[in-house]
XYZ file of C-alpha atoms in Angstrom:
409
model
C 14.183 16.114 -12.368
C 17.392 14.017 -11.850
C 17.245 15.208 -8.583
C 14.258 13.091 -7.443
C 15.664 9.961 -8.420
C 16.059 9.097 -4.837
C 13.885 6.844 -3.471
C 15.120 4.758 0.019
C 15.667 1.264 -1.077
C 14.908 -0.246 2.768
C 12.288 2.484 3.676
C 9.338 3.896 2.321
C 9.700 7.555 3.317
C 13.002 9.411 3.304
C 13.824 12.981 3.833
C 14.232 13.688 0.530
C 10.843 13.371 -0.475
C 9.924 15.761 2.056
C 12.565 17.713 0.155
C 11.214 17.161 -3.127
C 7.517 17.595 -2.268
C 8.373 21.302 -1.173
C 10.690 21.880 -4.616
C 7.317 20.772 -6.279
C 5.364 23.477 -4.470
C 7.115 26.255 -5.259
C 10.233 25.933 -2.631
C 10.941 25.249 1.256
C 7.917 27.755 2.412
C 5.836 25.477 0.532
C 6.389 22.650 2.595
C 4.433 24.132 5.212
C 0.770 24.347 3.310
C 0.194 20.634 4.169
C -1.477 19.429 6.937
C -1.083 21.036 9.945
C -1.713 19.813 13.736
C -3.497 22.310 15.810
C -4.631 20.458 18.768
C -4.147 17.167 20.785
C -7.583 15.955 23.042
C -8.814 12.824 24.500
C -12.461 11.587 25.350
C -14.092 8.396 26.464
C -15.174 6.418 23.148
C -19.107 6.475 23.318
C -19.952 2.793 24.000
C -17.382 3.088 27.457
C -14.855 0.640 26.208
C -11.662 2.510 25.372
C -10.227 6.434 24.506
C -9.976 8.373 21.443
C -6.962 10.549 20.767
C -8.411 13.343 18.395
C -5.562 14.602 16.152
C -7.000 18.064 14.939
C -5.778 18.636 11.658
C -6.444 22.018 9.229
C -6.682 19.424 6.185
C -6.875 15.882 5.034
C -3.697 13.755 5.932
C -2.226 12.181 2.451
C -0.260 8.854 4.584
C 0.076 7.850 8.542
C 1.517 4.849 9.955
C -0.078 1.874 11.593
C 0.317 2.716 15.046
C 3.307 0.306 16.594
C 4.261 -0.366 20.112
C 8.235 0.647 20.374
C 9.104 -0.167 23.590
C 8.421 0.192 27.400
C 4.207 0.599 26.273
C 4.980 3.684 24.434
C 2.634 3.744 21.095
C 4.541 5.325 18.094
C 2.420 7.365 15.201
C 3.462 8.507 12.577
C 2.012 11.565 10.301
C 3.920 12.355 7.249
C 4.232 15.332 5.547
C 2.299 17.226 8.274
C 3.841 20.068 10.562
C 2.535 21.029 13.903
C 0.801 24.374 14.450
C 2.909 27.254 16.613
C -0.183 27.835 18.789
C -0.517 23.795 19.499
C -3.093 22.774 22.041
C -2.071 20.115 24.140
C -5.090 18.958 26.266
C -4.166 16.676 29.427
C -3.620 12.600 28.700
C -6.916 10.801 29.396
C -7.716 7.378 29.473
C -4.663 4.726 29.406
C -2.570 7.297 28.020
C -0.347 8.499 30.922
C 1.740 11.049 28.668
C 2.518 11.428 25.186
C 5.211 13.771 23.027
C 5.671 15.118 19.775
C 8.430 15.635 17.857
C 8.644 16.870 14.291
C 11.650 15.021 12.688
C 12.437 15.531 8.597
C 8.789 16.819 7.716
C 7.082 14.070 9.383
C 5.707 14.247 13.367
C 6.397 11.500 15.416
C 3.701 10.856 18.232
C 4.564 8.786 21.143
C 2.036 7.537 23.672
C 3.113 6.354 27.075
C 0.683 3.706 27.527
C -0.899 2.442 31.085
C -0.237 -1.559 31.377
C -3.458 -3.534 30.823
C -3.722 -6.766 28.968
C -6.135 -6.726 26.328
C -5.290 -2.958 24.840
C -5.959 -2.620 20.905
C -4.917 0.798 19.026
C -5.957 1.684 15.467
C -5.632 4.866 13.227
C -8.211 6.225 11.171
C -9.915 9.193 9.840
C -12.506 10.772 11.413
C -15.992 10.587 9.208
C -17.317 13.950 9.348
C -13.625 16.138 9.638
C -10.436 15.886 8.464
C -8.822 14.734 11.846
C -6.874 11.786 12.502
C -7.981 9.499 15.177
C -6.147 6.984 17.540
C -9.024 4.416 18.949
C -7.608 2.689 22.231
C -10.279 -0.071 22.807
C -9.871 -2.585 25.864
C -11.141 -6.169 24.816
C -13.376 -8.157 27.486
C -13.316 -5.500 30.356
C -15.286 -3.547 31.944
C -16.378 -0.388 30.698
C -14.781 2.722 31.223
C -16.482 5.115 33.376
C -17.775 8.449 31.289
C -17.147 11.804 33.272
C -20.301 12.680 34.987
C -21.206 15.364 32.360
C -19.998 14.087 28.690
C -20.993 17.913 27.687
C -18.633 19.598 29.299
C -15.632 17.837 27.335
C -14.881 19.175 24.074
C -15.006 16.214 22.414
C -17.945 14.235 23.851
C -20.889 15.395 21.696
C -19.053 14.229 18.636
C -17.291 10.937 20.119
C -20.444 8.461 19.015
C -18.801 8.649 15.556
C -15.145 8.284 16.841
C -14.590 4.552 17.528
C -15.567 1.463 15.126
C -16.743 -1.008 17.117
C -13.635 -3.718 17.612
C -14.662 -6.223 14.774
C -14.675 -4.002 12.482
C -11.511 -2.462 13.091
C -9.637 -6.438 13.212
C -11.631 -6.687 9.949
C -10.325 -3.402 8.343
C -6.542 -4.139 8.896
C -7.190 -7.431 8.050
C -5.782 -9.244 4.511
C -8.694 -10.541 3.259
C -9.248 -9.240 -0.364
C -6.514 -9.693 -2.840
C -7.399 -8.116 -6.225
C -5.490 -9.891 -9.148
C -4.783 -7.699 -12.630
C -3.788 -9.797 -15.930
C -2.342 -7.336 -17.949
C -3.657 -6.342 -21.374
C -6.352 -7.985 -23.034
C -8.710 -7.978 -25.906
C -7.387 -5.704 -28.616
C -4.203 -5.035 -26.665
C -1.852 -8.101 -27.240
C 0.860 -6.549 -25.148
C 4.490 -8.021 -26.273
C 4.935 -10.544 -28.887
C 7.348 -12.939 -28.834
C 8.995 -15.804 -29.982
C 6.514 -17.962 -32.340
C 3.925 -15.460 -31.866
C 3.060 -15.771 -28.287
C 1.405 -12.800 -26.920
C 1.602 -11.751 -23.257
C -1.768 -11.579 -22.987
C -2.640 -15.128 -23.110
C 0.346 -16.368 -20.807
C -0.822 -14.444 -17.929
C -4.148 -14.605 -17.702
C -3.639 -18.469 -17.145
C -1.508 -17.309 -14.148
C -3.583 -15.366 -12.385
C -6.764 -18.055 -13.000
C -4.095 -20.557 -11.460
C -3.368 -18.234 -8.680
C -6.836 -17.308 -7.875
C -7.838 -20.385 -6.931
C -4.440 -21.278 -4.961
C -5.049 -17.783 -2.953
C -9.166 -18.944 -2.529
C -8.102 -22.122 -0.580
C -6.789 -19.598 2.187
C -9.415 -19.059 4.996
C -11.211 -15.941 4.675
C -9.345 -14.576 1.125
C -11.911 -13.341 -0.702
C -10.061 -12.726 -4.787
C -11.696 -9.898 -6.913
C -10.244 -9.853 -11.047
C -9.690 -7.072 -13.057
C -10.662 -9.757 -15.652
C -11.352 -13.459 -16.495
C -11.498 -13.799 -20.437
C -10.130 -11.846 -23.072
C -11.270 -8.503 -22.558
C -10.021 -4.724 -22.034
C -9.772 -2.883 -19.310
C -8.220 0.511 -19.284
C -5.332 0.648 -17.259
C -6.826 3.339 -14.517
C -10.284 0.963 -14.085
C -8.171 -1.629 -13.146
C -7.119 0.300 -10.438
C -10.652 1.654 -9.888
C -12.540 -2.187 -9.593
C -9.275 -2.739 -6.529
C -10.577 0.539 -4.278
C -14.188 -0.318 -5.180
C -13.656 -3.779 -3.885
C -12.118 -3.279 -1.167
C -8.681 -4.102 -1.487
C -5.816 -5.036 0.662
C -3.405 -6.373 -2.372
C -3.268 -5.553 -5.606
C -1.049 -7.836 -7.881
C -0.805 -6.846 -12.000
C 1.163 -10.083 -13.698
C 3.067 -9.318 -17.122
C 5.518 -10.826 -19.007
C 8.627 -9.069 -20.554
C 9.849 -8.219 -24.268
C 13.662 -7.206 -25.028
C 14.732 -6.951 -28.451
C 18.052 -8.928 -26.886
C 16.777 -12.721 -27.719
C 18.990 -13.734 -24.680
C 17.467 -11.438 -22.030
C 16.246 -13.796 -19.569
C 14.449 -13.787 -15.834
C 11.788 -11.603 -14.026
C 11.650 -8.907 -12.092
C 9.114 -6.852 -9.921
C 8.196 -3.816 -9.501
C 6.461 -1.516 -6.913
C 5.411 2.573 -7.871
C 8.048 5.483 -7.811
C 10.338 6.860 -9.776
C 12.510 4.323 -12.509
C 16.563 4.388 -11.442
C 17.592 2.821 -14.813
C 17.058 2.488 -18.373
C 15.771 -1.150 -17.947
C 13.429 0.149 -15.651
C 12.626 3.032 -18.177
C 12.145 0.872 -21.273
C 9.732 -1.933 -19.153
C 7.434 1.108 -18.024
C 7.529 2.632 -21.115
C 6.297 -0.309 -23.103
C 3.583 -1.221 -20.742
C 1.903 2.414 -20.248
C 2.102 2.532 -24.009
C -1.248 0.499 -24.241
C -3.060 3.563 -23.510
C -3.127 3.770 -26.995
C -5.942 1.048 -27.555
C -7.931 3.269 -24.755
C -10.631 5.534 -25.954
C -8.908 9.113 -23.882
C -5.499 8.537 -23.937
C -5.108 12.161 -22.864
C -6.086 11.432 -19.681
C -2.488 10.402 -18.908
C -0.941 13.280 -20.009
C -0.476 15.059 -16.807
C 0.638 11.700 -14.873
C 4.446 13.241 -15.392
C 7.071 12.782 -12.745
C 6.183 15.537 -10.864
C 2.844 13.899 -10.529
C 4.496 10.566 -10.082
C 6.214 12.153 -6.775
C 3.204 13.383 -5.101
C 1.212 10.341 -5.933
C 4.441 7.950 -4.318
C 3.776 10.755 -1.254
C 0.195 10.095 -1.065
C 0.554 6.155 -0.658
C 3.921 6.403 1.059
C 2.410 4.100 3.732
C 2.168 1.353 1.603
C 5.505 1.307 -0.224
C 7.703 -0.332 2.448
C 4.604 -3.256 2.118
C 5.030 -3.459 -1.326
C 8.273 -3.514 -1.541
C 8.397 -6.350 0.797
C 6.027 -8.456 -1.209
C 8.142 -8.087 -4.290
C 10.902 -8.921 -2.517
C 8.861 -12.170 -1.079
C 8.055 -12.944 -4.945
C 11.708 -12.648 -6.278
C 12.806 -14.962 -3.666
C 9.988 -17.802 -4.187
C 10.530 -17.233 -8.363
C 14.885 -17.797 -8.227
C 14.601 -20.533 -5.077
C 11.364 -22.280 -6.591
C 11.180 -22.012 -10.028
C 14.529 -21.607 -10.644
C 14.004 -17.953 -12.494
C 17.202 -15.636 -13.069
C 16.550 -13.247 -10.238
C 16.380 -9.506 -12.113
C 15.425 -7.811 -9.310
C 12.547 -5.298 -7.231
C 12.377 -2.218 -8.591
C 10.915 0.877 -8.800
C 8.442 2.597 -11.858
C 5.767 4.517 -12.925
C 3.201 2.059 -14.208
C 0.501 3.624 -14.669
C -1.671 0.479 -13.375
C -0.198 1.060 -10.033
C -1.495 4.896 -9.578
C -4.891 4.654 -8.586
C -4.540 1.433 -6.564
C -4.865 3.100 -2.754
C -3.145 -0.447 -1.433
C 0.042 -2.072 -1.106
C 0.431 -2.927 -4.995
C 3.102 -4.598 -7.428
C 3.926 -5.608 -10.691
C 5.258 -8.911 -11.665
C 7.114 -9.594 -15.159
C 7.395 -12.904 -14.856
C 9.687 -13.601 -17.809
C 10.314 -12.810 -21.521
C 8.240 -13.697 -24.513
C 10.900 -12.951 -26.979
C 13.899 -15.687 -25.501
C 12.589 -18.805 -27.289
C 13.450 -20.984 -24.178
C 11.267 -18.746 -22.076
C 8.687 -18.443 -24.061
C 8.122 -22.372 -24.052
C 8.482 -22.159 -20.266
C 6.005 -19.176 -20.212
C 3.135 -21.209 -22.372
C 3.394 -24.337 -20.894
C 0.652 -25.226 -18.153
C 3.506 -26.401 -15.853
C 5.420 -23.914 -15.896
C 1.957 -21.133 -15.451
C 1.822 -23.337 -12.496
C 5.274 -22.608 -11.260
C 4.873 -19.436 -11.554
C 1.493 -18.709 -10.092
C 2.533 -21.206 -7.056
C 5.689 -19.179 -6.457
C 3.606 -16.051 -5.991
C 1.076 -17.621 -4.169
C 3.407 -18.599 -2.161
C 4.981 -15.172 -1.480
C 1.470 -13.562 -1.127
C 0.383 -16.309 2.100
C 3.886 -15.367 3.826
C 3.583 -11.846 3.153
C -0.037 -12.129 4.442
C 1.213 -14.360 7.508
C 3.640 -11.121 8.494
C 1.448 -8.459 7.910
C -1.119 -9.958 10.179
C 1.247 -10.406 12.699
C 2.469 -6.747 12.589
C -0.792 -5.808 13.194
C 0.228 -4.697 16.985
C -3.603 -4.667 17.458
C -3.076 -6.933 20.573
C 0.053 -5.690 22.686
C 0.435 -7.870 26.059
């Protein structure tokens, strides 16, 4: 499996994942059996304020992009790992959309969307409720309605287009960053690393993430979900689980470190794919080894690195975001707290898996360096530390929101 260990440092798809996807599957013809574009329509959204582009797809799309305005009021989407059918139906532009292409570029297909000008256009991506298409909603804020063909019937698309388009408050609300789920690692009967004078990782970072609950509940509209509050266990995949069923736009697991080097010093983050050292090995290792204290550990026998690869696939749209956020955390810990700066980098934690969200790690120092440890256990610096992510979580939020490209002119 050496050959995997490849992921792009700056992106979060590359063409060898495309590549490595298809080795998984039994070789390049099995890169084909993923989703596969058959046909390209357009109708009036029911309630006569925008378009839907219907993306008809023979299965369920595993990652898209946000749809992003490029240049010139051409809309970019992107589908990854999908192919386009060799009998494609390309049904005439409708709407504001004046022409669009597709082009299939290193197992991904790039849509583009020339775009009539009008000032108040919004565009959104989302699946369809009752297929497996993709859908592109362009809605026009405070205008006048669209005019609906004269007979709805006799489009394709107009008997099932009043479940195409959520209305335009939901949609803001959907893409919005308003639910930040915060995991203390370990808990209960799982100690997690012991350190210097005895201190356990549990009980230095569930402090931090109390401390940086409340600093992310002063933000307007941030609502914080735990995976827990007091000294309790929670398997690693129901951590994970409580972040989908709450709705989750962030997920953040806080850690400390353990190095039987006394001297190893500074913290690091992490975001899910495949580890490219033994540092990054040996942290992983140690923290998906609490599934011993869980009541199945089976259950993680078949997350391998194959599995690893797919499952980095399947949430490829939400690497480059949490990379970026770990990146945003190193930089407040080593300019703020004054932490050696180890790094972002790239595992298999197991508590990342089943978190469908941008998600990270944090190991915010080590429990076995004697000077760290003090650091570590002391409420100033907990504070420090859950400040310095706080404030990499508001700036992060701050960009997202304004990549939104909901609102173009």
């Amino acid at each position: 499996m050496t050959m995997f260990r490849f992921f792009c440092r700056r992106r979060a798809v590359c063409a060898p994942l495309a590549l490595a996807l298809a080795v998984l599957a039994g070789g390049a013809a099995a890169a084909q059996a993923g989703p596969v574009v058959e046909r390209i329509s357009f109708a009036p959204s029911a309630d006569g304020q925008g378009y839907v582009v219907r993306l008809h797809t023979t299965q369920r799309l595993h990652a898209y992009s946000e749809p992003r305005y490029v240049a010139d009021g051409r809309l970019e989407l992107v589908l990854f790992h999908a192919d386009l059918s060799q009998a494609l139906q390309r049904d005439a532009p409708g709407g504001p959309v004046l022409a669009y292409t597709v082009e299939p570029r290193q197992g991904h297909l790039y849509f583009q969307f020339q775009l009539a000008p009008h000032p108040r256009l919004e565009a959104a991506a989302y699946r369809d409720r009752l297929t497996d298409d993709l859908l592109l909603g362009l809605r026009y804020r405070d205008a006048a309605p669209v005019a609906a063909p004269a007979h709805p019937a006799a489009h394709p698309d107009a008997a099932a287009s009043h479940h195409d388009a959520p209305p335009l408050d939901d949609a803001r609300r959907r893409w919005k960053l308003d639910t930040i789920v915060i995991d203390a690692g370990h808990g209960g009967h799982d100690p997690g690393a012991v350190g210097a004078g005895g201190l356990r990782e549990k009980d230095v970072v569930l402090p931090v993430a109390r401390r940086l609950g409340r600093y992310l509940e002063e933000l307007p509209d941030v609502r914080v979900v735990y995976t827990r509050q007091d000294d309790h266990f929670v398997t690693l995949a129901r951590r994970g689980h409580i972040a989908n069923e709450a709705g989750g736009k962030l997920f953040i697991s806080i850690h400390a470190n353990a190095a039987h080097n006394r001297l190893a010093a500074g913290a690091e983050t992490y975001f899910l794919g495949l580890h490219k050292t033994d540092v990054a090995r040996r942290v992983m290792e140690r923290e998906n080894s609490v599934v011993q204290y869980e009541s199945n550990p089976e259950a993680y026998r078949a997350l391998d690195e194959e599995a690893l690869i797919v499952q980095t696939l399947a949430q490829s749209a939400y690497l480059r975001q949490s990379e970026e956020l770990a990146g945003l955390v190193q930089q407040q810990f080593e300019q703020h707290v004054g932490r050696e700066d180890r790094g972002v980098k790239q595992a298999g934690f197991y508590v990342l898996w089943s978190a469908s969200m941008p998600a990270i790690l944090v190991e915010l120092g080590f429990v076995t360096n004697p000077s760290e440890a003090a650091f570590l256990q002391s409420e100033s610096g907990q504070d420090y530390l859950a400040s310095a992510i706080f404030r990499a979580v508001r700036a992060f939020k701050t960009q997202y929101e304004k990549g939104l490209d909901l609102v173009v002119y």
